Coordinates of C-alpha atoms and ligand atoms in Angstrom, one line a residue:
M148 CA 20.6 -9.3 16.4
I149 CA 21.7 -5.9 18.1
D150 CA 22.3 -5.2 21.2
W151 CA 21.1 -1.2 21.1
K152 CA 18.9 -1.2 23.7
D153 CA 20.9 1.2 26.4
K154 CA 21.5 3.5 23.4
R155 CA 20.0 6.6 23.4
E156 CA 22.9 8.8 21.6
F157 CA 24.1 6.9 17.9
W158 CA 24.3 6.7 14.1
I159 CA 23.0 4.3 11.8
A160 CA 24.7 4.1 9.0
G161 CA 24.8 2.8 5.9
A162 CA 21.2 2.4 5.9
R163 CA 19.2 2.0 2.5
I164 CA 16.2 4.7 3.8
A165 CA 13.3 4.4 2.5
D166 CA 11.4 7.9 3.2
P167 CA 8.2 7.9 2.0
E168 CA 7.7 11.4 1.3
A169 CA 10.4 11.6 -0.4
E170 CA 8.7 8.8 -2.8
R171 CA 13.1 7.0 -2.6
I172 CA 15.3 4.6 -1.3
R173 CA 18.4 6.0 -1.2
V174 CA 21.6 5.1 1.0
G175 CA 22.2 6.9 4.3
S176 CA 22.8 7.6 7.0
V177 CA 20.5 9.1 11.2
C178 CA 22.0 9.7 14.1
V179 CA 18.7 9.7 16.6
Q180 CA 19.2 12.0 19.4
K181 CA 17.3 12.5 22.7
G182 CA 14.6 10.6 21.2
R183 CA 14.6 12.2 18.1
I184 CA 16.4 11.8 14.1
A185 CA 18.8 14.9 15.0
E186 CA 20.4 14.2 11.2
I187 CA 20.1 13.1 8.5
V188 CA 23.4 12.7 5.7
W189 CA 23.4 11.2 2.5
Q190 CA 26.6 9.2 3.1
K191 CA 27.7 5.2 3.7
S192 CA 29.2 6.1 6.5
V193 CA 30.3 8.6 8.9
E194 CA 32.4 10.3 11.4
T195 CA 31.8 10.3 14.9
D196 CA 32.6 9.7 18.1
L197 CA 28.6 8.7 18.6
P198 CA 27.8 4.9 18.6
V199 CA 27.7 3.7 15.3
L200 CA 25.4 0.4 14.0
D201 CA 26.1 -1.1 10.8
A202 CA 23.1 -1.2 8.9
E203 CA 24.7 -1.9 5.8
R204 CA 22.4 -5.1 4.7
F205 CA 19.3 -2.4 6.2
V206 CA 16.2 -0.5 5.5
L207 CA 15.4 1.8 7.4
A208 CA 12.0 3.5 7.1
P209 CA 9.9 5.0 9.8
G210 CA 7.8 3.0 12.0
F211 CA 4.6 1.7 10.9
V212 CA 1.5 2.7 11.8
D213 CA -1.3 0.7 11.9
L214 CA -5.1 2.3 11.6
H215 CA -6.8 -0.9 12.5
A216 CA -5.9 -3.6 16.0
H217 CA -7.6 -5.1 18.8
L218 CA -6.2 -4.6 21.8
R219 CA -8.6 -6.6 23.7
E220 CA -8.0 -5.0 27.4
P221 CA -9.8 -4.2 28.6
G222 CA -11.8 -6.9 29.5
Y223 CA -10.7 -9.8 27.1
E224 CA -7.8 -9.8 28.8
E225 CA -7.5 -13.9 28.6
K226 CA -7.1 -12.7 24.5
E227 CA -4.5 -9.5 24.2
T228 CA -3.5 -6.7 26.7
I229 CA -2.7 -4.1 25.7
E230 CA 0.9 -5.0 26.2
T231 CA 1.1 -8.0 24.5
G232 CA -0.6 -6.3 21.6
S233 CA 2.0 -3.4 21.9
A234 CA 4.5 -6.6 21.4
A235 CA 3.2 -7.8 19.3
A236 CA 3.1 -4.6 16.7
A237 CA 6.5 -4.1 18.1
A238 CA 7.6 -7.2 15.9
G239 CA 5.7 -6.2 13.5
G240 CA 7.0 -3.6 13.3
Y241 CA 4.4 -0.9 14.1
T242 CA 5.4 2.5 16.0
S243 CA 1.9 3.3 16.6
V244 CA -1.3 1.6 15.9
V245 CA -5.5 2.7 16.8
C246 CA -6.9 0.4 18.4
M247 CA -10.6 -0.6 18.2
A248 CA -13.8 -0.2 20.4
N249 CA -15.2 -3.3 21.0
T250 CA -13.8 -4.9 24.4
N251 CA -15.4 -5.2 27.4
P252 CA -17.0 -1.9 28.5
A253 CA -16.4 -0.6 25.0
I254 CA -14.9 2.8 24.2
D255 CA -17.9 5.1 24.8
D256 CA -16.9 7.5 28.0
P257 CA -13.3 9.4 28.3
S258 CA -12.7 7.0 31.4
V259 CA -11.6 4.2 29.0
V260 CA -10.1 6.0 26.6
E261 CA -7.6 7.6 29.8
Y262 CA -6.6 3.7 30.8
I263 CA -6.0 2.5 27.5
S264 CA -3.4 5.2 26.5
C265 CA -2.1 5.3 30.5
R266 CA -1.6 1.8 30.0
A267 CA 0.1 2.8 27.4
Q268 CA 2.2 4.8 27.6
Q269 CA 3.7 2.1 31.4
V270 CA 4.3 -0.3 28.7
G271 CA 5.9 2.3 26.0
R272 CA 6.2 -0.4 23.1
C273 CA 4.2 1.7 20.8
R274 CA 2.4 4.4 20.6
V275 CA -1.3 3.4 21.3
Y276 CA -4.0 5.5 19.6
V277 CA -7.8 5.3 20.0
A278 CA -11.1 4.9 18.4
G279 CA -14.1 6.1 20.1
A280 CA -16.7 4.2 19.8
L281 CA -19.1 6.1 17.7
T282 CA -22.4 4.7 19.6
K283 CA -23.6 3.6 23.3
G284 CA -22.4 0.1 23.9
R285 CA -21.9 -0.3 19.5
L286 CA -25.2 -0.6 19.9
G287 CA -26.2 1.4 17.1
E288 CA -28.5 3.2 18.8
I289 CA -27.5 6.0 20.9
I290 CA -24.3 8.0 19.5
N291 CA -22.4 8.5 22.3
E292 CA -21.3 12.0 23.3
Y293 CA -17.8 12.8 21.2
Y294 CA -16.7 16.4 22.9
H295 CA -15.7 14.8 25.6
L296 CA -14.4 11.8 24.1
K297 CA -12.0 13.6 21.8
R298 CA -10.7 15.8 25.0
A299 CA -10.4 12.6 26.2
G300 CA -7.8 11.7 23.2
V301 CA -9.4 9.7 20.5
V302 CA -8.3 10.1 17.1
A303 CA -11.0 8.5 15.5
L304 CA -15.1 7.3 16.1
S305 CA -16.3 2.9 15.2
D306 CA -18.2 1.0 15.9
D307 CA -16.1 -1.8 15.0
G308 CA -17.3 -5.3 14.6
A309 CA -20.6 -3.9 14.6
Y310 CA -22.7 -2.0 11.2
V311 CA -25.3 0.6 12.6
T312 CA -28.3 -0.7 10.8
N313 CA -30.0 2.7 11.6
S314 CA -29.7 4.6 9.4
Q315 CA -30.8 8.0 11.2
V316 CA -28.3 6.8 13.5
M317 CA -25.1 6.4 11.2
R318 CA -26.2 10.1 9.3
S319 CA -26.2 11.9 13.3
A320 CA -23.0 10.1 14.2
L321 CA -21.2 12.3 10.6
E322 CA -23.0 15.5 11.1
Y323 CA -21.7 15.0 14.8
A324 CA -18.5 13.9 14.4
N325 CA -17.7 16.1 11.9
L326 CA -18.9 18.6 13.9
H327 CA -15.4 17.9 15.6
A328 CA -13.7 17.1 12.8
L329 CA -13.1 13.1 13.4
P330 CA -13.0 10.3 11.5
V331 CA -15.6 7.8 11.3
I332 CA -15.0 3.7 10.7
S333 CA -17.1 1.9 8.9
H334 CA -17.6 -2.1 9.1
C335 CA -19.2 -2.2 6.4
E336 CA -21.7 -5.4 6.8
D337 CA -25.4 -5.9 6.5
A338 CA -26.0 -7.3 9.8
F339 CA -28.9 -9.5 8.4
L340 CA -27.6 -10.3 4.7
A341 CA -24.3 -11.5 7.0
S342 CA -26.5 -13.5 9.5
S343 CA -24.2 -16.5 11.2
S344 CA -22.1 -16.9 8.5
Q345 CA -18.9 -18.5 7.9
M346 CA -17.4 -17.6 4.6
N347 CA -17.8 -16.0 1.4
E348 CA -20.9 -16.8 -0.4
G349 CA -19.5 -18.9 -3.6
Y350 CA -18.2 -22.3 -5.6
T351 CA -16.2 -23.1 -1.8
S352 CA -18.6 -21.9 1.1
T353 CA -21.3 -24.4 -1.5
R354 CA -18.7 -27.2 -1.9
L355 CA -18.2 -26.9 1.9
G356 CA -21.8 -26.6 3.1
L357 CA -21.6 -23.5 5.4
K358 CA -22.9 -21.0 5.4
G359 CA -22.1 -18.1 3.0
S360 CA -22.0 -14.1 3.2
P361 CA -22.7 -12.6 -0.6
A362 CA -21.0 -9.9 -1.1
A363 CA -23.8 -7.3 -1.6
A364 CA -23.4 -7.3 2.4
E365 CA -20.4 -5.8 2.4
E366 CA -21.6 -3.4 -1.2
I367 CA -25.2 -2.4 0.7
A368 CA -23.8 -1.2 3.7
V369 CA -20.5 1.0 1.5
S370 CA -23.1 2.6 -0.9
R371 CA -25.4 3.9 2.1
D372 CA -22.0 5.3 4.1
C373 CA -21.1 6.8 1.0
M374 CA -24.2 7.9 0.5
L375 CA -24.5 8.9 4.2
A376 CA -20.5 11.4 4.2
Q377 CA -21.9 12.3 1.2
L378 CA -25.0 14.1 2.4
T379 CA -23.4 15.1 5.6
G380 CA -20.7 15.7 4.6
A381 CA -18.3 14.0 7.2
R382 CA -15.4 12.5 6.3
L383 CA -16.2 8.8 6.2
H384 CA -13.1 6.1 6.5
V385 CA -14.0 2.1 4.6
A386 CA -12.6 -0.5 7.7
H387 CA -11.4 -3.6 5.9
V388 CA -12.6 -3.4 3.0
S389 CA -13.0 -7.3 0.8
T390 CA -15.1 -7.4 -2.3
A391 CA -14.3 -6.3 -6.3
G392 CA -17.3 -4.0 -6.0
A393 CA -17.1 -2.6 -3.0
V394 CA -13.4 -1.3 -3.9
E395 CA -16.3 0.3 -7.1
L396 CA -18.3 2.1 -5.0
V397 CA -14.9 3.9 -3.1
R398 CA -13.9 4.4 -6.6
R399 CA -16.7 6.2 -8.1
A400 CA -17.6 8.0 -4.3
K401 CA -14.2 8.9 -4.5
K402 CA -14.5 10.6 -7.7
K403 CA -17.9 12.5 -7.2
G404 CA -15.7 14.3 -4.0
T405 CA -17.0 12.0 -1.1
R406 CA -14.8 12.4 1.8
I407 CA -14.5 8.3 1.8
T408 CA -10.4 6.3 2.6
A409 CA -10.4 3.2 2.5
E410 CA -8.1 -0.2 4.0
A411 CA -7.5 -3.7 3.2
T412 CA -6.0 -6.5 5.3
P413 CA -3.3 -8.2 4.2
H414 CA -5.0 -11.8 4.4
H415 CA -8.3 -9.4 2.4
L416 CA -4.8 -8.7 -0.3
T417 CA -2.9 -12.7 -0.4
L418 CA -5.5 -15.6 0.9
D419 CA -8.8 -16.8 -0.7
D420 CA -11.7 -18.6 -0.2
R421 CA -10.6 -21.8 -1.4
L422 CA -8.1 -22.2 1.6
L423 CA -11.3 -23.1 4.1
D424 CA -11.5 -25.6 2.3
G425 CA -9.6 -27.9 5.6
Y426 CA -12.4 -25.8 8.0
D427 CA -9.4 -23.8 9.7
A428 CA -11.1 -21.6 11.8
N429 CA -8.0 -19.2 11.6
L430 CA -9.1 -18.6 8.2
K431 CA -12.2 -18.1 9.6
V432 CA -12.1 -14.4 9.2
N433 CA -14.6 -10.4 9.8
P434 CA -15.6 -10.0 6.4
P435 CA -14.1 -13.2 4.9
L436 CA -11.6 -14.0 2.9
R437 CA -13.3 -13.3 -1.0
G438 CA -12.9 -14.9 -4.3
V439 CA -9.9 -14.1 -6.4
K440 CA -11.3 -11.4 -8.4
D441 CA -12.1 -9.7 -5.1
V442 CA -8.8 -10.4 -4.6
E443 CA -6.9 -9.0 -7.7
A444 CA -9.8 -6.4 -7.3
L445 CA -7.9 -5.0 -4.1
R446 CA -4.4 -5.1 -4.9
A447 CA -5.6 -3.3 -8.1
G448 CA -7.0 -1.0 -6.3
L449 CA -3.8 -0.5 -4.1
L450 CA -2.4 0.6 -7.8
D451 CA -5.0 3.0 -7.7
G452 CA -5.3 4.6 -5.2
T453 CA -8.4 3.6 -4.7
I454 CA -7.8 1.8 -1.1
D455 CA -5.4 4.1 1.0
C456 CA -3.5 2.6 3.3
V457 CA -2.7 -1.3 4.9
A458 CA -4.8 -2.5 7.8
T459 CA -3.6 -5.3 9.8
D460 CA -7.4 -6.5 11.8
H461 CA -5.2 -7.6 14.4
A462 CA -8.1 -9.8 16.4
P463 CA -7.0 -12.3 19.1
H464 CA -8.9 -15.5 20.5
S465 CA -7.7 -17.0 22.5
E466 CA -6.8 -21.6 21.7
I467 CA -9.8 -22.2 23.2
D468 CA -12.6 -19.5 21.5
K469 CA -11.2 -20.9 18.4
D470 CA -11.3 -25.0 18.8
V471 CA -14.1 -25.6 18.3
E472 CA -16.9 -26.3 15.9
F473 CA -16.3 -24.4 12.7
D474 CA -19.7 -22.9 13.0
E475 CA -18.9 -21.7 16.9
A476 CA -15.9 -20.1 16.9
P477 CA -15.4 -16.1 16.5
A478 CA -14.2 -14.2 13.4
G479 CA -11.0 -13.4 13.4
M480 CA -6.8 -13.5 12.9
I481 CA -4.3 -12.3 14.6
G482 CA -1.9 -9.7 11.6
L483 CA 0.3 -7.6 13.5
E484 CA 3.4 -9.7 13.7
T485 CA 3.0 -11.0 10.0
A486 CA 1.4 -8.3 8.0
F487 CA 4.6 -6.8 6.7
A488 CA 6.5 -9.9 5.8
Q489 CA 2.9 -11.5 3.6
L490 CA 2.7 -8.5 1.5
H491 CA 6.0 -8.4 1.1
T492 CA 6.9 -11.4 0.0
E493 CA 3.3 -12.2 -1.5
L494 CA 3.7 -8.2 -3.5
V495 CA 7.1 -7.1 -3.3
A496 CA 9.3 -10.7 -4.0
K497 CA 6.8 -11.2 -6.4
G498 CA 6.6 -7.9 -8.3
V499 CA 2.6 -6.6 -8.0
I500 CA 4.1 -3.3 -5.8
D501 CA 7.9 -2.3 -5.3
L502 CA 8.9 -1.8 -1.3
L503 CA 8.7 1.8 -0.7
D504 CA 5.0 1.6 -2.4
L505 CA 4.9 -1.3 0.4
V506 CA 6.6 1.1 2.7
K507 CA 3.9 3.9 2.4
L508 CA 0.6 1.9 2.1
M509 CA 1.9 1.2 6.2
T510 CA 3.9 4.6 7.0
I511 CA 2.3 7.5 5.3
K512 CA -0.6 7.0 4.3
P513 CA -2.1 4.8 6.9
A514 CA -1.1 7.8 9.1
A515 CA -3.0 10.8 6.1
T516 CA -5.5 8.5 6.1
L517 CA -6.9 10.1 9.7
G518 CA -4.2 12.9 10.1
L519 CA -1.9 11.1 12.5
P520 CA 1.3 11.8 13.5
G521 CA 4.0 9.3 13.0
G522 CA 4.8 7.4 8.9
R523 CA 8.4 10.1 8.8
I524 CA 11.5 10.0 8.8
A525 CA 12.5 13.4 8.9
R526 CA 14.2 16.1 11.0
E527 CA 13.3 16.7 14.2
A528 CA 10.9 13.2 14.1
P529 CA 10.9 11.4 16.3
A530 CA 12.8 8.4 15.9
D531 CA 9.5 5.5 15.2
L532 CA 12.4 3.5 13.1
V533 CA 11.5 0.0 11.7
L534 CA 14.7 -2.3 10.8
I535 CA 14.0 -4.8 7.6
D536 CA 16.0 -6.9 6.5
P537 CA 14.5 -7.2 2.3
A538 CA 16.6 -10.6 1.7
E539 CA 15.7 -13.0 5.7
E540 CA 13.9 -16.0 4.2
W541 CA 12.7 -16.8 7.5
T542 CA 9.8 -19.5 8.7
F543 CA 7.3 -18.3 10.9
E544 CA 6.6 -19.9 14.0
K545 CA 4.0 -20.5 16.7
R546 CA 7.0 -19.6 19.6
L547 CA 7.7 -16.5 18.2
I548 CA 4.5 -14.8 18.6
R549 CA 4.1 -12.3 20.9
S550 CA 0.3 -11.5 20.5
R551 CA -1.4 -13.4 23.6
S552 CA -3.5 -15.2 21.0
K553 CA -1.5 -17.4 18.5
N554 CA -5.2 -17.9 15.9
T555 CA -3.3 -17.7 12.4
P556 CA -3.1 -19.9 9.6
L557 CA 0.8 -18.1 9.0
V558 CA 2.5 -20.4 11.4
G559 CA 4.8 -23.1 9.3
A560 CA 4.2 -19.7 6.5
R561 CA 7.7 -19.5 4.7
F562 CA 9.0 -15.4 3.7
T563 CA 10.6 -13.3 2.4
G564 CA 12.2 -10.2 4.1
R565 CA 11.7 -10.0 7.5
V566 CA 11.8 -6.6 10.1
Q567 CA 14.7 -6.7 12.4
G568 CA 12.7 -4.2 14.8
V569 CA 12.2 -0.9 15.9
F570 CA 12.9 2.3 17.9
L571 CA 10.4 3.3 18.6
E572 CA 11.3 7.9 20.5
G573 CA 15.2 5.7 19.8
K574 CA 14.4 3.0 21.7
W575 CA 15.7 -0.4 20.1
Q576 CA 13.0 -3.3 20.8
S577 CA 14.7 -6.2 19.1
A578 CA 11.8 -8.9 16.5
V579 CA 14.7 -11.2 15.8
Ligands
ZN1176 ZN1 -14.2 -4.5 10.8

């Protein structure tokens, strides 16, 4: 589209500016200088000597913030690297992502945090924030040295991919995390109930003869962690909420004043377990796609604020990993490149939420959830911006995928609304 890479000082003129803080979408123009937003004026055109990008067709919003991505490096570079993961993020409109700790080695040591931060900076396509592991090796037994992890720059703590089974360990983890003002992100799933499950437990799993994971596996885990958050006063963030019961538990905990937040993924908000009929391993995710009622409850949770934000749980797996018997395939799908288009198509275009709500759920709300900078469009803020054509109709094709892995059930999907690219500190990266 636009060859805008080398311009460092310019105007983006006439865009519909989605400002999640001011809660409005309004036509205006933005001046970018030295990587920052130098000025915003509420007029369609500007008189200037600087180059002008005519953005009348587009919506300009703060770059998206993802609280939950698996970038796989170090250790699983055949699935994803910081470079390919950052490129996928930028192509999806993200300028900030938080990467999860289930790498090899796990992010349980400051040296791993430093490695990831340095590598992300070298690549320079997206800001990468790091979630440190809650326990050593993510084994759920011994808590890490949070002081050192925090000094190395972690923004949250999580054993994501695994639930901390031992309640005493989780209590200590929450208490120490709280001392260091670090939020704890919990992957809520009772490991015994969910053991060797392939999908959601229900009508479809019975019909397909696949072992299911009951909603109770998630809800028991969410209940316990809500109670422990209340007991300790610590900040708890529930990752990938997927059941109606879990939404209700978070709602009640919030009412009681527990310091809890929650996220939902684009796939849990738009897909349900009936799709597994064709045994497509790309639909095998953890927590599994649930029933229609759960999808409805998640959407209601988005609308009433029980669910604070959208997070992708971008989980790359290589083709050889996934191209096996359904039972053997690892769980996870990629999501960074389709999150906006999928949600815009299924929720905004169908009138469930409006565009500004979606922008909030992908910018200021996730940023506020973990206390990250970003998600704002304001004078002096870094020029981390996304340019969107909300009217473009397009087909998501495999050849477009920037991620090293292609495990998504959405290849061939028709979308309305497309990210055109991002400015990261004013530097343009095209997505089309
Ligand atoms: Zn998880």
